């Protein structure tokens, strides 16, 4: 056979060929949207929403239209949990997916039985998926029909929603733009625009308030503004509304009730730090909040709230189901249209962030406090607190309490006080056994430490931290070791795979704790390697639940005395 018969036609690229019909379908779905690289995740969502999956021919066509290698598009599409890539010869998923949250709070409320029962009840016509935390822990167990969340879901209620094809998420009943302005909203932005409040004055109030980042890291807010402002422009601002920490739902509730508190804080920060554009990165599970923010951002653009204050460009970006994108540099990678893989530091994002520009990153709650602090003064905020701590915190409380939910409480409150004073006490028939002060990554503490103050820097001596202030309460019906297994399985599934300590360490640790016979020496050595060598906080914090069990709950393990081997 002659070699010429193996040659590709002139002009034909290597690899998967682009089908003309697929190209036209993608063009129609994108509707004339720009074909910039940073919009890749948005374009993948458009295809997923319309098709119910991401067929390989459409991904090839998208790559062709965007001028990207097909490998770049496929690697992004396969990285995120909410994209269903369907390769040649594979069957498409069912037309409707019901997602059952399997986070710790939902499992305590019966999520396992719910998922198993739905799989039997709904059959093959509906796909039932077990998924990580969907940010509604106070309503556990939660099932999501399409994009519609069902609180305290039962099999009959979910089946009825499926039968009625109720899959759209309702719009939250939030305070809208007109109501917020009528109640005095955007007055502090107007003061900034008029020059009544300059940067130094605002930073002075934030210093007096002692406001720190409330997304988990606790970095002083004013110091971060100064660090970004001293960098050469242009500068950008990113709002981290990804909120993927299991047990955390305070940002969702804040946005569902009063989104403009955060938006005003964001615009004040952008004006004083000198940020030309603002990006809000919202987790994909919050479909109702996304529709709400689209509406309210449009209202802002049509009618800017402060005379003489030119609005920066406002962008709303949609996450795609990756816990690691709560880390600021991974989030930035996602906005740029790539896999959400954390960057090595330095440089820090305050120096080289989104699109290589100095970037100010804050979470929702942190920004939402700015207008009120400026209205009442920094000392007002700092006047709250217990046990020598200062400020207010929104605690996401779930698990074995009578009244779970978001609780606004003084910094330094104890877990016992939070449960008794704000949650109506423990759930009937349950006695406090343990609690997670900072969601999945903050460690597990015994009831004997429930009188310790909850705040930044107060729990480290006990091998824990408050993080995003997500308190998950366990009773004597529960096991800390079982909780550690569930959390390590979560970290293994959510590891981006970039660095060996996290990728291999989470898998190794999960295998080692599968039974009650834990090798304490090996687990401590493995944990030390993960903490010291992982690139980002996911791998660094993943060992915390395991170390907590070894330290505080050795009686749950074989031998019952925590002896090492």
XYZ file of C-alpha atoms in Angstrom:
565
model
C 0.000 0.000 0.000
C 1.399 3.394 -0.914
C 2.277 5.817 1.860
C 0.203 8.558 0.210
C -2.973 6.773 1.282
C -2.202 7.538 4.947
C -1.787 11.271 4.454
C -4.369 13.673 5.842
C -6.138 15.877 3.327
C -4.355 19.192 2.817
C -5.445 21.708 5.455
C -6.976 19.128 7.797
C -5.825 19.332 11.408
C -4.649 16.403 13.461
C -7.032 14.700 15.855
C -10.823 14.989 16.157
C -12.352 16.762 13.176
C -14.939 19.491 13.629
C -18.377 18.665 12.287
C -20.105 21.521 10.436
C -23.426 20.881 12.186
C -21.708 20.930 15.565
C -20.052 24.246 14.721
C -23.395 25.786 13.791
C -25.031 24.437 16.942
C -22.361 26.014 19.141
C -22.635 29.316 17.265
C -26.369 29.338 17.904
C -25.962 28.527 21.595
C -23.365 31.244 22.180
C -25.609 33.807 20.525
C -22.890 36.191 19.445
C -21.071 36.232 22.801
C -17.356 37.110 22.582
C -15.041 34.156 22.036
C -12.438 35.231 24.591
C -10.535 32.602 26.547
C -11.769 33.926 29.878
C -15.351 33.114 28.846
C -14.657 29.430 28.256
C -16.387 28.267 31.458
C -19.392 30.468 30.668
C -19.634 28.974 27.178
C -19.397 25.451 28.573
C -22.330 26.274 30.852
C -24.404 27.444 27.889
C -23.840 24.151 26.115
C -24.424 22.076 29.267
C -27.656 23.932 30.054
C -29.035 23.457 26.554
C -27.877 19.906 25.870
C -27.931 18.441 29.379
C -24.302 17.397 28.816
C -21.191 18.336 26.837
C -21.040 16.142 23.716
C -17.517 15.711 22.350
C -18.394 17.070 18.865
C -19.651 20.317 20.441
C -16.510 20.645 22.533
C -14.395 20.205 19.413
C -16.450 22.868 17.660
C -16.153 25.230 20.627
C -12.376 24.830 20.607
C -12.291 25.571 16.887
C -14.412 28.708 17.234
C -12.369 30.003 20.170
C -9.038 29.239 18.540
C -8.029 26.884 21.360
C -6.506 23.446 21.280
C -9.140 20.796 21.872
C -7.082 19.523 24.797
C -7.480 22.894 26.543
C -11.255 22.769 26.248
C -11.526 19.113 27.235
C -9.264 19.491 30.264
C -11.360 22.401 31.558
C -14.638 20.588 30.870
C -13.536 17.421 32.657
C -12.121 19.260 35.677
C -15.426 20.616 37.007
C -18.044 18.362 38.589
C -21.043 20.091 37.030
C -20.009 19.385 33.439
C -20.962 16.017 31.930
C -18.570 15.292 29.058
C -19.978 12.639 26.702
C -17.392 11.071 24.431
C -18.063 9.248 21.178
C -20.022 6.069 21.771
C -21.115 7.026 25.289
C -24.763 7.408 26.237
C -26.034 10.793 27.349
C -27.122 11.134 30.970
C -30.819 11.097 31.833
C -32.730 14.231 30.933
C -33.225 15.113 34.611
C -30.730 14.845 37.460
C -31.671 14.788 41.136
C -28.705 15.631 43.339
C -28.727 14.511 46.954
C -26.301 16.336 49.233
C -24.059 13.911 51.095
C -22.235 16.434 53.270
C -21.882 15.699 56.970
C -24.915 17.771 58.005
C -27.167 16.107 55.438
C -25.912 12.636 56.320
C -26.751 13.270 59.955
C -30.287 14.027 58.745
C -30.655 10.861 56.661
C -29.201 11.683 53.251
C -27.963 8.133 52.644
C -31.428 6.640 53.024
C -32.892 9.437 50.900
C -30.463 8.821 48.029
C -30.969 5.059 48.114
C -34.748 5.415 48.253
C -34.829 7.892 45.369
C -32.698 5.617 43.197
C -35.233 2.826 43.720
C -38.283 5.081 43.340
C -37.264 7.088 40.293
C -35.690 4.315 38.220
C -33.525 4.838 35.156
C -35.424 7.793 33.740
C -33.931 10.121 36.334
C -30.281 10.244 37.359
C -29.783 10.329 41.135
C -26.370 11.694 42.127
C -24.747 12.010 45.528
C -22.978 15.373 45.601
C -20.892 17.438 48.021
C -22.369 20.234 50.122
C -24.893 22.402 48.257
C -24.811 25.213 50.822
C -28.172 24.563 52.512
C -27.061 22.707 55.636
C -29.743 24.204 57.879
C -32.370 22.508 55.675
C -30.816 19.042 55.762
C -31.323 16.673 54.090
C -31.397 18.539 50.785
C -32.205 17.252 47.317
C -31.886 19.395 44.198
C -34.257 18.596 41.326
C -32.564 20.103 38.290
C -31.703 23.444 39.862
C -34.566 23.529 42.402
C -33.483 22.789 45.988
C -35.922 20.983 48.274
C -35.462 21.569 51.992
C -35.799 18.691 54.477
C -36.456 16.500 51.497
C -38.346 13.251 51.668
C -38.742 10.630 48.979
C -42.392 11.475 48.318
C -41.757 15.224 48.052
C -38.850 14.743 45.636
C -40.793 12.261 43.520
C -43.709 14.708 43.355
C -41.406 17.534 42.220
C -39.975 15.239 39.539
C -43.469 14.277 38.366
C -44.441 17.964 38.086
C -41.098 18.721 36.374
C -40.288 21.425 38.916
C -36.649 21.923 38.094
C -36.173 25.711 38.028
C -34.840 27.468 41.130
C -37.220 30.206 42.347
C -35.930 33.748 42.645
C -35.141 34.667 46.277
C -37.375 37.276 47.876
C -34.541 39.735 48.402
C -34.464 43.459 49.052
C -34.176 44.924 45.551
C -32.240 47.954 44.322
C -35.089 50.456 44.755
C -35.911 49.270 48.276
C -32.271 49.327 49.321
C -31.805 52.898 48.115
C -35.093 53.999 49.700
C -33.835 52.702 53.034
C -30.619 54.728 52.837
C -28.554 52.241 50.881
C -25.566 53.504 48.877
C -25.282 56.541 51.142
C -21.740 55.532 52.095
C -20.774 55.085 48.450
C -22.157 58.575 47.803
C -19.964 59.946 50.603
C -16.940 58.307 48.987
C -17.874 59.676 45.547
C -18.330 63.177 46.971
C -14.925 63.103 48.647
C -16.418 63.223 52.130
C -14.764 59.876 52.845
C -11.316 59.439 51.360
C -9.168 56.335 51.442
C -7.363 57.233 54.654
C -10.613 57.929 56.489
C -12.164 54.635 55.412
C -9.036 52.653 56.230
C -8.977 54.286 59.649
C -12.530 53.079 60.327
C -11.717 49.567 59.137
C -8.639 49.522 61.373
C -10.748 50.666 64.317
C -13.300 47.968 63.568
C -10.617 45.297 63.407
C -12.478 43.758 60.475
C -10.738 40.675 59.113
C -11.530 38.520 56.112
C -14.531 36.387 57.046
C -14.131 33.786 54.318
C -11.709 31.755 56.390
C -8.212 33.239 56.290
C -8.889 36.179 58.602
C -6.457 38.592 56.933
C -6.953 42.199 58.156
C -9.120 43.989 55.616
C -7.481 47.420 55.765
C -4.024 45.910 55.329
C -5.176 44.085 52.211
C -6.611 47.305 50.715
C -3.335 49.109 51.344
C -1.325 46.295 49.782
C -3.339 46.311 46.555
C -3.642 50.105 46.349
C 0.143 50.552 46.386
C 0.537 48.293 43.342
C 0.646 49.926 39.909
C -2.678 49.938 38.039
C -4.821 48.819 36.447
C -6.228 46.871 39.396
C -9.143 44.455 39.664
C -11.531 43.312 42.391
C -12.902 39.791 42.793
C -15.745 38.754 45.086
C -15.324 35.164 46.228
C -18.900 33.860 46.498
C -17.930 30.254 45.831
C -18.623 29.221 49.470
C -17.918 25.526 49.006
C -16.803 24.692 52.559
C -19.149 21.957 53.833
C -21.318 23.407 56.572
C -21.093 26.994 55.253
C -24.126 28.856 53.909
C -23.950 32.359 55.391
C -22.994 34.083 52.125
C -25.920 32.529 50.279
C -28.346 33.751 52.909
C -26.794 37.238 52.878
C -27.199 37.456 49.105
C -30.737 36.087 49.180
C -31.821 38.719 51.698
C -29.870 41.890 50.915
C -27.449 41.572 47.975
C -26.838 45.306 47.777
C -25.052 45.408 51.124
C -22.292 43.350 49.527
C -22.495 45.255 46.248
C -22.159 48.623 47.996
C -19.161 47.355 49.951
C -17.656 46.062 46.713
C -18.108 49.411 44.947
C -16.638 51.326 47.896
C -13.598 49.052 47.862
C -13.226 49.381 44.094
C -13.423 53.193 44.266
C -10.892 53.580 47.070
C -8.406 50.932 45.931
C -8.705 51.990 42.303
C -10.146 48.848 40.710
C -11.374 49.278 37.136
C -13.428 46.067 37.000
C -15.253 43.881 39.519
C -15.857 40.146 39.113
C -18.343 38.240 41.270
C -17.571 34.502 41.186
C -20.678 32.672 42.397
C -20.906 28.956 43.077
C -23.062 27.126 40.551
C -25.315 25.589 43.227
C -26.836 29.029 43.852
C -28.938 29.279 40.689
C -31.575 31.505 42.303
C -28.940 33.903 43.615
C -27.372 34.033 40.152
C -30.657 35.150 38.570
C -31.125 37.671 41.384
C -27.648 39.158 40.949
C -28.096 39.398 37.186
C -31.242 41.446 37.774
C -29.737 43.683 40.448
C -26.484 44.295 38.554
C -28.542 45.369 35.557
C -30.420 47.804 37.805
C -27.115 49.222 39.039
C -25.821 49.712 35.512
C -28.998 51.448 34.365
C -29.127 53.826 37.318
C -25.782 54.347 39.092
C -26.483 55.089 42.758
C -24.070 57.923 43.472
C -23.700 61.139 41.452
C -20.188 61.537 40.132
C -19.265 57.918 40.853
C -18.435 56.100 37.649
C -19.154 52.420 38.108
C -16.422 49.949 37.281
C -17.254 47.235 34.795
C -19.306 44.601 36.601
C -19.047 40.909 35.724
C -20.878 37.907 37.153
C -19.097 34.598 36.650
C -20.479 31.152 37.324
C -18.548 28.433 39.106
C -18.892 24.840 37.990
C -18.627 22.686 41.076
C -15.053 22.657 42.370
C -14.382 23.147 46.078
C -10.768 24.093 45.379
C -11.978 27.244 43.606
C -12.705 28.712 47.010
C -8.930 29.248 47.151
C -8.360 32.685 45.651
C -5.745 31.815 43.054
C -7.680 28.732 41.884
C -10.755 30.942 41.589
C -8.771 33.372 39.453
C -7.624 30.538 37.195
C -11.271 29.563 36.752
C -12.324 33.104 35.849
C -9.566 33.105 33.241
C -11.130 30.001 31.656
C -8.846 27.265 32.940
C -8.917 24.447 35.441
C -9.179 25.745 38.988
C -5.667 24.833 40.081
C -4.013 26.965 42.779
C -0.959 28.982 41.870
C 2.391 28.821 43.578
C 3.128 31.872 45.716
C 4.793 34.311 45.618
C 3.767 36.361 43.739
C 0.547 36.902 45.664
C -2.689 37.841 43.938
C -2.430 41.327 45.446
C 0.591 41.729 43.163
C -0.141 39.448 40.199
C -3.718 38.262 40.184
C -6.523 38.133 37.636
C -5.161 38.619 34.100
C -1.775 39.396 35.658
C -3.069 42.514 37.410
C -3.011 43.408 41.124
C -6.252 41.994 42.494
C -8.264 42.615 45.653
C -10.165 39.468 46.690
C -12.863 39.402 49.388
C -15.709 37.151 50.358
C -19.345 38.256 50.549
C -19.720 38.783 54.301
C -16.542 40.835 54.605
C -17.669 43.343 51.974
C -21.225 43.417 53.318
C -19.974 44.874 56.621
C -18.255 47.872 54.997
C -21.304 50.168 54.551
C -22.544 49.583 58.094
C -19.115 50.126 59.630
C -18.776 53.403 57.746
C -22.279 54.457 58.833
C -21.826 53.576 62.528
C -18.072 53.817 62.903
C -15.361 51.257 63.425
C -15.555 51.419 67.252
C -19.240 50.379 67.060
C -18.312 47.128 65.331
C -15.393 46.496 67.661
C -17.581 47.092 70.731
C -19.260 43.725 70.208
C -17.571 40.596 71.449
C -16.969 38.337 74.410
C -13.869 37.197 76.267
C -11.759 40.034 74.949
C -12.617 39.404 71.304
C -14.042 42.123 69.053
C -16.633 42.279 66.291
C -19.597 40.289 64.999
C -19.623 36.995 63.132
C -22.225 35.214 61.038
C -22.104 31.581 62.119
C -23.527 28.865 59.869
C -24.887 26.349 62.368
C -26.126 22.884 61.413
C -26.257 19.369 62.743
C -27.831 18.231 66.012
C -29.343 21.546 67.148
C -32.982 22.498 67.571
C -32.837 25.627 65.379
C -30.053 25.519 62.756
C -29.363 28.512 60.534
C -27.208 31.626 60.189
C -26.697 33.229 63.586
C -25.249 36.720 63.985
C -23.328 36.560 67.256
C -20.451 38.336 68.990
C -16.927 37.216 68.279
C -15.560 35.109 71.118
C -18.862 33.422 71.898
C -18.437 29.770 72.833
C -19.975 26.840 70.995
C -22.115 26.021 74.025
C -23.412 29.596 74.232
C -24.097 29.687 70.505
C -26.097 26.461 70.734
C -28.030 27.451 73.854
C -28.636 31.153 73.200
C -29.052 31.245 69.431
C -30.109 27.726 68.385
C -32.644 26.781 71.048
C -30.310 24.163 72.493
C -29.574 20.691 71.244
C -32.116 18.806 69.174
C -34.562 16.777 71.291
C -33.012 13.556 72.549
C -29.445 14.597 71.715
C -26.532 15.489 73.996
C -23.523 17.480 72.811
C -20.585 15.214 71.991
C -18.401 17.120 69.527
C -18.429 20.027 67.094
C -16.655 21.214 63.984
C -15.906 24.932 64.485
C -14.842 25.678 60.906
C -16.585 23.291 58.540
C -14.795 20.345 56.973
C -11.299 21.772 57.318
C -11.439 23.321 60.803
C -10.967 20.154 62.831
C -13.242 18.365 65.311
C -13.382 19.322 68.995
C -14.951 17.479 71.943
C -17.754 18.811 74.132
C -15.186 19.442 76.869
C -13.897 22.366 74.742
C -17.340 23.821 74.008
C -16.670 26.771 76.344
C -13.629 27.985 74.403
C -14.074 31.310 72.538
C -14.853 30.983 68.836
C -12.736 33.433 66.890
C -9.563 33.743 64.871
C -6.448 32.487 66.662
C -8.302 31.045 69.667
C -8.630 27.383 68.690
C -5.178 26.672 67.233
C -3.847 25.356 70.585
C -6.457 22.612 70.290
C -5.607 21.748 66.676
C -8.591 23.549 65.160
C -9.605 26.898 63.679
C -12.811 28.835 63.072
C -12.287 29.346 59.321
C -15.583 30.405 57.753
C -17.422 29.995 61.104
C -19.344 26.903 60.021
C -20.342 25.088 63.201
C -21.483 21.491 62.689
C -22.754 19.942 65.923
C -22.456 16.231 66.701
C -24.230 14.374 69.489
C -23.566 11.146 71.331
C -25.440 9.418 68.527
C -22.518 10.240 66.233
C -18.874 9.292 65.768
C -15.990 11.702 65.284
C -14.021 8.987 63.491
C -16.892 8.415 61.060
C -17.033 12.171 60.462
C -13.293 12.195 59.751
C -13.741 9.419 57.178
C -16.507 11.332 55.424
C -14.454 14.518 55.373
C -11.306 12.802 54.077
C -13.369 11.191 51.293
C -14.556 14.697 50.425
C -11.020 16.084 50.315
C -9.814 13.187 48.182
C -12.619 13.797 45.671
C -12.022 17.554 45.627
C -8.221 17.548 45.369
C -7.273 19.198 42.086
C -4.436 16.677 41.700
C -1.760 19.263 41.031
C 0.561 18.409 43.926
C 1.560 14.957 45.159
C 1.208 15.613 48.929
C -2.491 16.404 48.498
C -3.332 14.087 45.609
C -1.666 11.012 47.075
C -1.920 12.027 50.714
C -5.712 12.260 50.810
C -6.041 8.874 49.108
C -3.491 7.249 51.410
C -5.050 8.751 54.534
C -8.531 7.615 53.525
C -7.291 4.064 53.142
C -5.518 4.166 56.492
C -8.615 5.284 58.426
C -11.070 2.912 56.746
C -11.281 0.795 59.915
C -10.899 1.461 63.642
C -7.316 0.214 63.523
C -5.468 3.454 62.784
C -1.704 3.620 62.460
C -1.203 6.803 64.476
C 2.507 7.212 63.721
C 2.009 6.828 59.991
C -0.986 9.187 59.943
C 0.929 11.866 61.823
C 3.900 11.607 59.457
C 1.591 11.687 56.440
C -0.288 14.673 57.848
C 2.941 16.576 58.460
C 3.998 16.051 54.846
C 0.613 17.243 53.575
C 0.586 20.297 55.818
C 4.167 21.295 54.976
C 4.269 20.557 51.256
C 0.787 21.005 49.754
C 0.417 23.995 47.470
C -2.867 25.311 48.883
C -5.100 25.176 51.913
C -7.033 22.110 50.746
C -4.105 19.747 51.216
C -2.800 21.674 54.202
C -6.112 21.432 56.087
C -7.283 17.997 54.927
C -5.485 16.148 57.780
C -7.151 18.238 60.505
C -10.156 15.933 61.114
C -7.854 12.891 61.333
C -5.447 14.621 63.704
C -8.415 15.760 65.793
C -9.615 12.195 66.245
C -6.114 11.052 67.266
C -5.866 13.908 69.737
C -9.364 14.199 71.196
C -11.213 10.955 70.435
C -8.719 8.075 70.776
C -11.394 6.030 72.580
C -13.167 5.583 69.241
C -10.190 3.706 67.790
C -8.955 0.175 68.274
C -7.393 -0.154 71.695
C -9.305 2.851 72.944
C -6.250 4.556 74.434
C -4.739 6.279 71.411
C -1.579 4.217 71.655
C 0.666 4.505 68.628
C 2.149 1.775 66.511
